PDB file of C-alpha atoms in Angstrom:
ATOM      1  CA  MET A  81      16.552 -15.384  11.323  1.00 69.00           C
ATOM      2  CA  SER A  82      13.205 -13.600  11.774  1.00 86.00           C
ATOM      3  CA  LEU A  83      10.802 -12.657   9.025  1.00 89.00           C
ATOM      4  CA  THR A  84      11.329  -8.999   9.924  1.00 91.00           C
ATOM      5  CA  ALA A  85      15.087  -9.403   9.462  1.00 94.00           C
ATOM      6  CA  ASP A  86      14.605 -11.110   6.089  1.00 94.00           C
ATOM      7  CA  ARG A  87      12.233  -8.429   4.880  1.00 94.00           C
ATOM      8  CA  ILE A  88      14.418  -5.506   5.935  1.00 95.00           C
ATOM      9  CA  LYS A  89      17.318  -7.048   4.044  1.00 96.00           C
ATOM     10  CA  LYS A  90      15.153  -7.857   1.002  1.00 95.00           C
ATOM     11  CA  GLN A  91      13.758  -4.325   0.810  1.00 95.00           C
ATOM     12  CA  ARG A  92      17.159  -2.728   1.346  1.00 95.00           C
ATOM     13  CA  LYS A  93      18.539  -4.708  -1.589  1.00 96.00           C
ATOM     14  CA  LYS A  94      15.439  -4.077  -3.690  1.00 94.00           C
ATOM     15  CA  ASN A  95      16.058  -0.352  -3.196  1.00 93.00           C
ATOM     16  CA  ASN A  96      19.735  -0.805  -4.198  1.00 95.00           C
ATOM     17  CA  LEU A  97      20.978   0.378  -0.825  1.00 95.00           C
ATOM     18  CA  THR A  98      24.074  -0.735   1.000  1.00 96.00           C
ATOM     19  CA  MET A  99      23.879  -1.289   4.750  1.00 96.00           C
ATOM     20  CA  GLN A 100      25.773   1.977   5.172  1.00 96.00           C
ATOM     21  CA  ASP A 101      23.274   3.829   2.945  1.00 95.00           C
ATOM     22  CA  LEU A 102      20.336   2.564   4.990  1.00 95.00           C
ATOM     23  CA  ALA A 103      22.119   3.329   8.256  1.00 95.00           C
ATOM     24  CA  GLU A 104      22.679   6.927   7.172  1.00 95.00           C
ATOM     25  CA  LYS A 105      19.070   7.348   6.022  1.00 93.00           C
ATOM     26  CA  MET A 106      17.766   5.879   9.287  1.00 94.00           C
ATOM     27  CA  GLY A 107      20.202   7.754  11.527  1.00 94.00           C
ATOM     28  CA  VAL A 108      21.677   4.577  13.026  1.00 95.00           C
ATOM     29  CA  SER A 109      24.995   2.783  12.775  1.00 96.00           C
ATOM     30  CA  LYS A 110      25.837   0.178  10.170  1.00 96.00           C
ATOM     31  CA  THR A 111      26.218  -2.277  13.075  1.00 97.00           C
ATOM     32  CA  THR A 112      22.553  -1.709  13.956  1.00 96.00           C
ATOM     33  CA  ILE A 113      21.514  -2.571  10.378  1.00 96.00           C
ATOM     34  CA  VAL A 114      23.661  -5.731  10.512  1.00 96.00           C
ATOM     35  CA  GLU A 115      21.998  -6.740  13.798  1.00 96.00           C
ATOM     36  CA  TRP A 116      18.494  -6.109  12.364  1.00 95.00           C
ATOM     37  CA  GLU A 117      19.241  -8.134   9.249  1.00 95.00           C
ATOM     38  CA  ASN A 118      20.801 -10.990  11.226  1.00 95.00           C
ATOM     39  CA  GLY A 119      17.855 -11.084  13.619  1.00 92.00           C
ATOM     40  CA  LYS A 120      20.042 -10.324  16.629  1.00 94.00           C
ATOM     41  CA  ARG A 121      18.070  -7.190  17.375  1.00 93.00           C
ATOM     42  CA  GLU A 122      14.515  -6.096  16.483  1.00 91.00           C
ATOM     43  CA  PRO A 123      13.814  -2.499  15.482  1.00 93.00           C
ATOM     44  CA  LYS A 124      11.544  -0.561  17.854  1.00 91.00           C
ATOM     45  CA  GLN A 125       8.060   0.469  16.706  1.00 89.00           C
ATOM     46  CA  ASP A 126       9.036   4.035  15.807  1.00 90.00           C
ATOM     47  CA  VAL A 127      11.919   2.647  13.734  1.00 92.00           C
ATOM     48  CA  ILE A 128       9.574   0.181  11.990  1.00 92.00           C
ATOM     49  CA  ASP A 129       7.354   3.168  11.140  1.00 90.00           C
ATOM     50  CA  LYS A 130      10.299   5.052   9.653  1.00 93.00           C
ATOM     51  CA  LEU A 131      11.648   1.961   7.839  1.00 94.00           C
ATOM     52  CA  SER A 132       8.277   1.163   6.292  1.00 91.00           C
ATOM     53  CA  GLU A 133       7.907   4.708   5.023  1.00 90.00           C
ATOM     54  CA  PHE A 134      11.462   4.877   3.698  1.00 91.00           C
ATOM     55  CA  LEU A 135      11.334   1.414   2.068  1.00 93.00           C
ATOM     56  CA  ASP A 136       7.762   2.044   0.786  1.00 88.00           C
ATOM     57  CA  VAL A 137       6.195  -1.032   2.366  1.00 90.00           C
ATOM     58  CA  ASP A 138       3.508  -1.495   5.002  1.00 87.00           C
ATOM     59  CA  LYS A 139       4.550  -1.875   8.632  1.00 88.00           C
ATOM     60  CA  ALA A 140       2.551  -5.116   8.754  1.00 86.00           C
ATOM     61  CA  TYR A 141       4.713  -6.488   5.928  1.00 87.00           C
ATOM     62  CA  LEU A 142       7.955  -5.713   7.755  1.00 89.00           C
ATOM     63  CA  LEU A 143       6.565  -7.324  10.905  1.00 88.00           C
ATOM     64  CA  GLY A 144       5.543 -10.456   9.007  1.00 86.00           C
ATOM     65  CA  LEU A 145       1.810  -9.901   9.479  1.00 84.00           C
ATOM     66  CA  GLN A 146       0.984  -9.774   5.756  1.00 83.00           C
ATOM     67  CA  LYS A 147       2.480 -11.261   2.595  1.00 84.00           C
ATOM     68  CA  GLU A 148       1.962  -8.221   0.386  1.00 83.00           C
ATOM     69  CA  GLU A 149       4.548  -5.451   0.531  1.00 86.00           C
ATOM     70  CA  LYS A 150       1.883  -2.807   0.318  1.00 81.00           C
ATOM     71  CA  ILE A 151      -1.900  -2.994   0.460  1.00 73.00           C
ATOM     72  CA  ILE A 152      -3.623   0.081  -0.897  1.00 67.00           C
ATOM     73  CA  SER A 153      -7.061   1.233   0.228  1.00 61.00           C
ATOM     74  CA  LEU A 154      -9.273   1.861  -2.758  1.00 59.00           C
ATOM     75  CA  ALA A 155     -10.295   5.339  -1.573  1.00 58.00           C
ATOM     76  CA  ASN A 156      -6.660   6.424  -1.169  1.00 63.00           C
ATOM     77  CA  PHE A 157      -5.756   4.947  -4.540  1.00 67.00           C
ATOM     78  CA  ILE A 158      -8.459   6.975  -6.295  1.00 66.00           C
ATOM     79  CA  MET A 159      -7.446  10.184  -4.536  1.00 64.00           C
ATOM     80  CA  GLU A 160      -3.733   9.740  -5.250  1.00 68.00           C
ATOM     81  CA  LEU A 161      -4.105   8.712  -8.871  1.00 70.00           C
ATOM     82  CA  GLY A 162      -6.541  11.443  -9.900  1.00 70.00           C
ATOM     83  CA  ASN A 163      -9.758  11.233 -11.890  1.00 65.00           C
ATOM     84  CA  GLU A 164      -8.452  10.986 -15.457  1.00 73.00           C
ATOM     85  CA  ARG A 165      -5.730   8.427 -14.740  1.00 75.00           C
ATOM     86  CA  PHE A 166      -8.023   6.424 -12.472  1.00 70.00           C
ATOM     87  CA  THR A 167     -10.771   6.331 -15.125  1.00 69.00           C
ATOM     88  CA  LYS A 168      -8.294   4.985 -17.690  1.00 77.00           C
ATOM     89  CA  PHE A 169      -6.961   2.436 -15.195  1.00 73.00           C
ATOM     90  CA  PHE A 170     -10.467   1.441 -14.151  1.00 69.00           C
ATOM     91  CA  ASN A 171     -11.686   0.961 -17.730  1.00 75.00           C
ATOM     92  CA  GLU A 172      -8.693  -1.239 -18.588  1.00 77.00           C
ATOM     93  CA  LEU A 173      -9.348  -3.443 -15.564  1.00 71.00           C
ATOM     94  CA  ARG A 174     -13.161  -3.490 -15.855  1.00 74.00           C
ATOM     95  CA  PRO A 175     -13.394  -7.272 -16.450  1.00 79.00           C
ATOM     96  CA  ASN A 176     -11.801  -7.902 -13.044  1.00 75.00           C
ATOM     97  CA  PHE A 177     -14.520  -6.166 -11.007  1.00 74.00           C
ATOM     98  CA  SER A 178     -17.878  -7.525  -9.913  1.00 80.00           C
ATOM     99  CA  GLU A 179     -20.947  -5.686 -11.215  1.00 81.00           C
ATOM    100  CA  GLN A 180     -21.594  -4.160  -7.774  1.00 81.00           C
ATOM    101  CA  ASP A 181     -18.000  -2.899  -7.397  1.00 77.00           C
ATOM    102  CA  TYR A 182     -18.122  -1.558 -10.951  1.00 76.00           C
ATOM    103  CA  ASP A 183     -21.322   0.387 -10.246  1.00 78.00           C
ATOM    104  CA  ASN A 184     -19.968   1.793  -6.969  1.00 74.00           C
ATOM    105  CA  LEU A 185     -16.706   2.882  -8.546  1.00 69.00           C
ATOM    106  CA  THR A 186     -18.430   4.352 -11.591  1.00 71.00           C
ATOM    107  CA  ASN A 187     -20.508   6.574  -9.290  1.00 70.00           C
ATOM    108  CA  ILE A 188     -17.383   7.804  -7.520  1.00 64.00           C
ATOM    109  CA  VAL A 189     -15.463   8.467 -10.729  1.00 63.00           C
ATOM    110  CA  SER A 190     -18.408  10.194 -12.450  1.00 64.00           C
ATOM    111  CA  ALA A 191     -18.924  12.615  -9.565  1.00 60.00           C
ATOM    112  CA  TYR A 192     -15.212  13.436  -9.407  1.00 57.00           C
ATOM    113  CA  SER A 193     -15.242  15.635 -12.489  1.00 56.00           C
ATOM    114  CA  LEU A 194     -17.747  18.014 -10.862  1.00 60.00           C
ATOM    115  CA  LEU A 195     -15.780  18.673  -7.685  1.00 61.00           C
ATOM    116  CA  ASP A 196     -12.727  20.661  -6.650  1.00 65.00           C
ATOM    117  CA  ASN A 197      -9.826  18.875  -4.928  1.00 64.00           C
ATOM    118  CA  GLU A 198     -11.032  19.314  -1.330  1.00 67.00           C
ATOM    119  CA  ASP A 199     -14.554  18.213  -2.193  1.00 67.00           C
ATOM    120  CA  ARG A 200     -13.141  15.245  -4.144  1.00 59.00           C
ATOM    121  CA  LYS A 201     -11.353  13.979  -1.056  1.00 61.00           C
ATOM    122  CA  PHE A 202     -14.459  14.310   1.102  1.00 64.00           C
ATOM    123  CA  PHE A 203     -16.756  12.816  -1.541  1.00 60.00           C
ATOM    124  CA  THR A 204     -14.481   9.861  -2.247  1.00 55.00           C
ATOM    125  CA  LYS A 205     -14.260   8.952   1.415  1.00 57.00           C
ATOM    126  CA  SER A 206     -18.018   9.408   1.883  1.00 57.00           C
ATOM    127  CA  MET A 207     -18.958   7.338  -1.167  1.00 52.00           C
ATOM    128  CA  ALA A 208     -16.439   4.648  -0.361  1.00 51.00           C
ATOM    129  CA  LEU A 209     -17.679   4.450   3.220  1.00 50.00           C
ATOM    130  CA  LYS A 210     -21.317   4.325   2.068  1.00 49.00           C
ATOM    131  CA  SER A 211     -20.604   1.587  -0.467  1.00 48.00           C
ATOM    132  CA  GLY A 212     -18.381  -0.382   1.883  1.00 51.00           C
ATOM    133  CA  LEU A 213     -15.355   0.099  -0.357  1.00 50.00           C
ATOM    134  CA  ILE A 214     -13.317   2.107   2.126  1.00 49.00           C
ATOM    135  CA  ASP A 215     -12.682  -1.044   4.125  1.00 51.00           C
ATOM    136  CA  ARG A 216     -11.777  -3.089   1.055  1.00 54.00           C
ATOM    137  CA  THR A 217      -8.200  -3.369   0.008  1.00 57.00           C
ATOM    138  CA  PHE A 218      -6.772  -4.824  -3.129  1.00 57.00           C
ATOM    139  CA  LYS A 219      -3.543  -5.809  -4.768  1.00 59.00           C
ATOM    140  CA  ALA A 220      -2.392  -6.410  -8.299  1.00 58.00           C
ATOM    141  CA  GLU A 221      -1.789 -10.085  -8.932  1.00 59.00           C
ATOM    142  CA  ASN A 222      -0.874 -11.463 -12.354  1.00 61.00           C
ATOM    143  CA  GLY A 223      -2.306  -8.408 -14.093  1.00 54.00           C
ATOM    144  CA  LYS A 224      -5.615  -8.614 -12.216  1.00 57.00           C
ATOM    145  CA  ILE A 225      -7.112  -6.768  -9.281  1.00 55.00           C
ATOM    146  CA  VAL A 226      -7.711  -9.036  -6.299  1.00 60.00           C
ATOM    147  CA  PHE A 227      -9.774  -7.755  -3.378  1.00 59.00           C
ATOM    148  CA  ILE A 228      -8.483  -8.802   0.034  1.00 61.00           C
ATOM    149  CA  ASP A 229     -10.754  -9.670   2.944  1.00 57.00           C
ATOM    150  CA  ASN A 230      -9.550  -7.429   5.785  1.00 48.00           C
ATOM    151  CA  ASP A 231     -11.037  -9.681   8.456  1.00 46.00           C
ATOM    152  CA  LYS A 232      -8.664 -12.511   7.653  1.00 44.00           C
ATOM    153  CA  PRO A 233      -4.909 -12.202   8.203  1.00 41.00           C
ATOM    154  CA  SER A 234      -2.770 -12.933   5.188  1.00 42.00           C
ATOM    155  CA  SER A 235      -0.788 -16.154   5.523  1.00 41.00           C
TER     156      SER A 235
END
């Protein structure tokens, strides 16, 4: 059985879906789901896109290219969480960041309170790009933030 097949099945179960439920959500037959999960048939790229969105995992995870279900870009995380919640989150996890990352993130968070929503999005992307953080991804691991080197594939 392929890694893709294993991961589709794992995520379907994690989401408490039957094969029939997933088939209906994806607009395919239950037989197609069975074939995907048994590795007899691989989903096409557009189906992988839809599956990853529906199951809330990265496409690379479903394809077996990364171990983590979802890797979040720091810039997107800040924008989605919002200033107040991010500040609280950031302060709680402060010991896990290097001094340079802490300074860069503090600058972004501090400026947030002065901007409207559209300007926040632009500013966050600009600051993250300038500081090199836009290309950094991270994951939560054992209650800590771990930055992932994007140049190296996850094993």
